[in-house]
mmCIF file of C-alpha atoms in Angstrom:
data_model
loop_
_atom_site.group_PDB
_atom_site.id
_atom_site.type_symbol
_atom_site.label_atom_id
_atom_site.label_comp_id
_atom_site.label_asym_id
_atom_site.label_seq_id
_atom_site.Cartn_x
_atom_site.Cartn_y
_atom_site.Cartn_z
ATOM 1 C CA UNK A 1 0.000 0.000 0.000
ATOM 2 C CA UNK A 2 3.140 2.211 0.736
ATOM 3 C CA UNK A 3 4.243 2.219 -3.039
ATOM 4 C CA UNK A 4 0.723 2.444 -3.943
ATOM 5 C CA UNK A 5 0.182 5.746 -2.094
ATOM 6 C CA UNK A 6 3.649 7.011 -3.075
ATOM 7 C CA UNK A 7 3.448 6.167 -7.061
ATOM 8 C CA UNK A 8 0.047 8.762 -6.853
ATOM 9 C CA UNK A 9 1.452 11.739 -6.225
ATOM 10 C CA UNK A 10 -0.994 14.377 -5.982
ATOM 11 C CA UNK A 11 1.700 16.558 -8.266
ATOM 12 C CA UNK A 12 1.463 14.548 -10.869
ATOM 13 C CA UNK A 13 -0.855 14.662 -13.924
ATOM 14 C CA UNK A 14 -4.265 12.941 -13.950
ATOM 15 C CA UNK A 15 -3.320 9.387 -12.940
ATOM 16 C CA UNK A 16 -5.351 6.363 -13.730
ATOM 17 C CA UNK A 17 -5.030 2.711 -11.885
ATOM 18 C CA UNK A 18 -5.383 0.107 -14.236
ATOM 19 C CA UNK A 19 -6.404 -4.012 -13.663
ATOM 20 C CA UNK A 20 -4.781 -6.607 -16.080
ATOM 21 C CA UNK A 21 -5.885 -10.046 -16.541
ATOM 22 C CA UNK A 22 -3.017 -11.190 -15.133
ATOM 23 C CA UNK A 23 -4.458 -9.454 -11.443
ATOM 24 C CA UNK A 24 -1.432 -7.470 -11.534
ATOM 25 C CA UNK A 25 -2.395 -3.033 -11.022
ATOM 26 C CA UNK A 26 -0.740 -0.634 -12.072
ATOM 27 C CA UNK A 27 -0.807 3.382 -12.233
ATOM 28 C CA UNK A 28 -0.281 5.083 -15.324
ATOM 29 C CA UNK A 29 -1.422 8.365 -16.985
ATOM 30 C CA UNK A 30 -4.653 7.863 -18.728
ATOM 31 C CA UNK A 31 -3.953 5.556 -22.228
ATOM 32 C CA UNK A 32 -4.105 6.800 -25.429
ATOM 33 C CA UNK A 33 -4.109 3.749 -26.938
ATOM 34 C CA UNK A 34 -6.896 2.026 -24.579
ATOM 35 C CA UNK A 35 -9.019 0.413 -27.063
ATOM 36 C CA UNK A 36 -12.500 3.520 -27.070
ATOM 37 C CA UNK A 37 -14.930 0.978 -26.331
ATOM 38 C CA UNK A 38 -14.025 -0.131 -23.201
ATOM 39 C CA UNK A 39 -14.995 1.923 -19.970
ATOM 40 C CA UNK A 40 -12.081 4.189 -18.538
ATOM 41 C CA UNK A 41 -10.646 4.333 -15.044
ATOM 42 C CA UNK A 42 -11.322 6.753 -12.639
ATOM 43 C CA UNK A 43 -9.194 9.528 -13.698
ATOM 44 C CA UNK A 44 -7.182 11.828 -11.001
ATOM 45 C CA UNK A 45 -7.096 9.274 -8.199
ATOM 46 C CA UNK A 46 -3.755 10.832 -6.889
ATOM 47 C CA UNK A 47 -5.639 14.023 -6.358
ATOM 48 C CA UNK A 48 -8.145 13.423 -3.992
ATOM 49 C CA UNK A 49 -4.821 12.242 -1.956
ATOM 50 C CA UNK A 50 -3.428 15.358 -0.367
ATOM 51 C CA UNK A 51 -7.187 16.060 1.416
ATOM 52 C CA UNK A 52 -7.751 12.775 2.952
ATOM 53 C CA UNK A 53 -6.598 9.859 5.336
ATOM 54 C CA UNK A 54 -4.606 7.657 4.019
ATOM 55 C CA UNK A 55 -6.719 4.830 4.793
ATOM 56 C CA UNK A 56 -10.244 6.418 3.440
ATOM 57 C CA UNK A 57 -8.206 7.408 0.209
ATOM 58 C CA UNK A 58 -7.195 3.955 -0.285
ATOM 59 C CA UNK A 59 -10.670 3.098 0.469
ATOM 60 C CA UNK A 60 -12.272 5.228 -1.858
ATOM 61 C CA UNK A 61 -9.530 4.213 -4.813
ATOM 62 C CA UNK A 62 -10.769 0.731 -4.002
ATOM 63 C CA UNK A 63 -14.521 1.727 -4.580
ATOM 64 C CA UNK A 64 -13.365 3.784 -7.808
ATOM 65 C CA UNK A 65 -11.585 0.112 -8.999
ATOM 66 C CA UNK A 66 -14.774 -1.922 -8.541
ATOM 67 C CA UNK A 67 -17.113 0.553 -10.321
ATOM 68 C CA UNK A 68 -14.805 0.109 -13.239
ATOM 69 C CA UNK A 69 -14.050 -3.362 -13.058
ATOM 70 C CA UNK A 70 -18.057 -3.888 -12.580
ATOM 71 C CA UNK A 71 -18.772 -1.651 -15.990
ATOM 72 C CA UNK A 72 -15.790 -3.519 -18.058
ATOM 73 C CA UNK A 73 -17.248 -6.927 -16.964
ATOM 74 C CA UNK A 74 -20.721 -5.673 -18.146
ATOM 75 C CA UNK A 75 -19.623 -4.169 -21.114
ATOM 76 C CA UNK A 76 -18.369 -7.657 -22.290
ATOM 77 C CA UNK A 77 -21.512 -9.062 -21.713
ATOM 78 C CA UNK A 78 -23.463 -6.387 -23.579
ATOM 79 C CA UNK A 79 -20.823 -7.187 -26.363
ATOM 80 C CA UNK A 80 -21.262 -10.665 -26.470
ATOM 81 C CA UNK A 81 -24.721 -10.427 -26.052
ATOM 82 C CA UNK A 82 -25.470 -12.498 -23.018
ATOM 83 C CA UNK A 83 -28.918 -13.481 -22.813
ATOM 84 C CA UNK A 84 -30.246 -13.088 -19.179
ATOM 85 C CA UNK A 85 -29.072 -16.722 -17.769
ATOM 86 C CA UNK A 86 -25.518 -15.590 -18.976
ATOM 87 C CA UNK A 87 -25.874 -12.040 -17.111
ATOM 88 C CA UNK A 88 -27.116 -13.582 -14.145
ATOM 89 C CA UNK A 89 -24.190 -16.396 -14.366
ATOM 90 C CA UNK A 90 -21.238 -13.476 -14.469
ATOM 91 C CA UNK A 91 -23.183 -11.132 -11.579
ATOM 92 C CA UNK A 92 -22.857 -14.473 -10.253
ATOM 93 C CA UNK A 93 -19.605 -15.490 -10.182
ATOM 94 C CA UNK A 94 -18.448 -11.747 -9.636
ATOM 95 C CA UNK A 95 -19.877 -12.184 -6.178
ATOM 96 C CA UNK A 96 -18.318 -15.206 -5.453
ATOM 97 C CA UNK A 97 -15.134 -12.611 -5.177
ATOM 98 C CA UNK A 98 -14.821 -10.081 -2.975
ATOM 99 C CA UNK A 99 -14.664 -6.173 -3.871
ATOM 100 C CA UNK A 100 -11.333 -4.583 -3.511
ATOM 101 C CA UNK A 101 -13.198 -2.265 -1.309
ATOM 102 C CA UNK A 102 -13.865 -5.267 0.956
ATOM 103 C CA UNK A 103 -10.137 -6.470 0.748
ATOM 104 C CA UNK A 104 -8.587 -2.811 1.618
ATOM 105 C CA UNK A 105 -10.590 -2.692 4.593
ATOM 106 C CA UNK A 106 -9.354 -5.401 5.931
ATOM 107 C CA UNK A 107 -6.133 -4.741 5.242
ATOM 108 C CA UNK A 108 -6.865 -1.556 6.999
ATOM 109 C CA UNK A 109 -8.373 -3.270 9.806
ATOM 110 C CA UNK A 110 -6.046 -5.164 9.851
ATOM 111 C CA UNK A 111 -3.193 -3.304 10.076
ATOM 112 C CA UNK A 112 -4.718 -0.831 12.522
ATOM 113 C CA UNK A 113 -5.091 -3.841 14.988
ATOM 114 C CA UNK A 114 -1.649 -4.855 14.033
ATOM 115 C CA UNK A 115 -0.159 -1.301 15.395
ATOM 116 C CA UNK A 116 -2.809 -1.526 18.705
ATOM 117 C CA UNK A 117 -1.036 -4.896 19.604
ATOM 118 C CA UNK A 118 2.264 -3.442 19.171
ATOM 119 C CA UNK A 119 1.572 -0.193 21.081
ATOM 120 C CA UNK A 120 0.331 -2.452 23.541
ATOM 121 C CA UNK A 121 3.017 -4.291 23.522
ATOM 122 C CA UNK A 122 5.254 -1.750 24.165
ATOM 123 C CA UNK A 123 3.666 0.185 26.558
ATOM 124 C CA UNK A 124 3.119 -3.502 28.637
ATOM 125 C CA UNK A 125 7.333 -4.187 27.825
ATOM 126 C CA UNK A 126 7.969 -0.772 28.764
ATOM 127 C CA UNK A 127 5.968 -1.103 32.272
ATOM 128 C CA UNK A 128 6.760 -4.524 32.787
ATOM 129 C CA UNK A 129 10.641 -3.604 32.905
ATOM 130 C CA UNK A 130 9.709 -0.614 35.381
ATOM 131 C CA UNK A 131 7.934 -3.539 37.823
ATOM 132 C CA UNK A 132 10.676 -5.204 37.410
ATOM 133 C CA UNK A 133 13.671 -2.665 38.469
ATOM 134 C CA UNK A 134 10.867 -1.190 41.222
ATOM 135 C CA UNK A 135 11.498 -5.258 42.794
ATOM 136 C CA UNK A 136 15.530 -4.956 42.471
ATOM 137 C CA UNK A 137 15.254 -1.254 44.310
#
């Protein structure tokens, strides 16, 4: 998440994250060459950076990511031409998955609980060696 927040610089031109098929993300200034038909990326994610937590930019990045990856998966299906069974099949299996939204915030969680146990485990190391000397005095 570190790089992540670092690569969108809010100095930076309008910046763009895109998903491969491979799962792999990258940012990138909007394509040129994207092919027209397919639904764009949010544009300008770094902006919105400078103004906000870290951890509800992230957030809201993550909500931006499965709008688009929600419209490109639909977009396929209008261009194959689905029929309802096959709609209902992909809406389906997309959510099987779960959103990026749901997986940054609990990495957030995560990581907040991560630095409570280690402040806690300080401050509990750091008055634990105080009980101690207090017994040797």
């Amino acid at each position: 998440a570190e790089d992540f927040y670092n690569q969108c610089d809010p100095d930076k031109e309008n910046l763009c994250l895109y998903g491969f098929p491979n799962e792999e993300w990258k940012v990138n200034l909007p394509a040129e060459d994207m092919l027209l038909e397919l639904p764009e990326p949010s544009l300008g994610i770094n902006f919105a950076r400078s103004g906000m937590q870290k951890t509800d930019w992230l957030s809201l990045v993550a909500a931006h990511c499965d709008s688009w990856l929600f419209g490109v998966a639909f977009y396929y299906g209008a261009k194959f031409r689905f029929n309802k069974s096959d709609r209902e099949r992909l809406f389906s299996m997309i959510n099987e998955l779960p959103t990026i939204l749901k997986v940054v915030d609990a990495a957030n969680v995560t990581d907040t609980a991560k630095k409570q146990v280690e402040v806690k485990s300080s401050v509990s190391n750091h008055s634990g060696s105080k009980s101690k000397s207090n017994l040797i005095a």
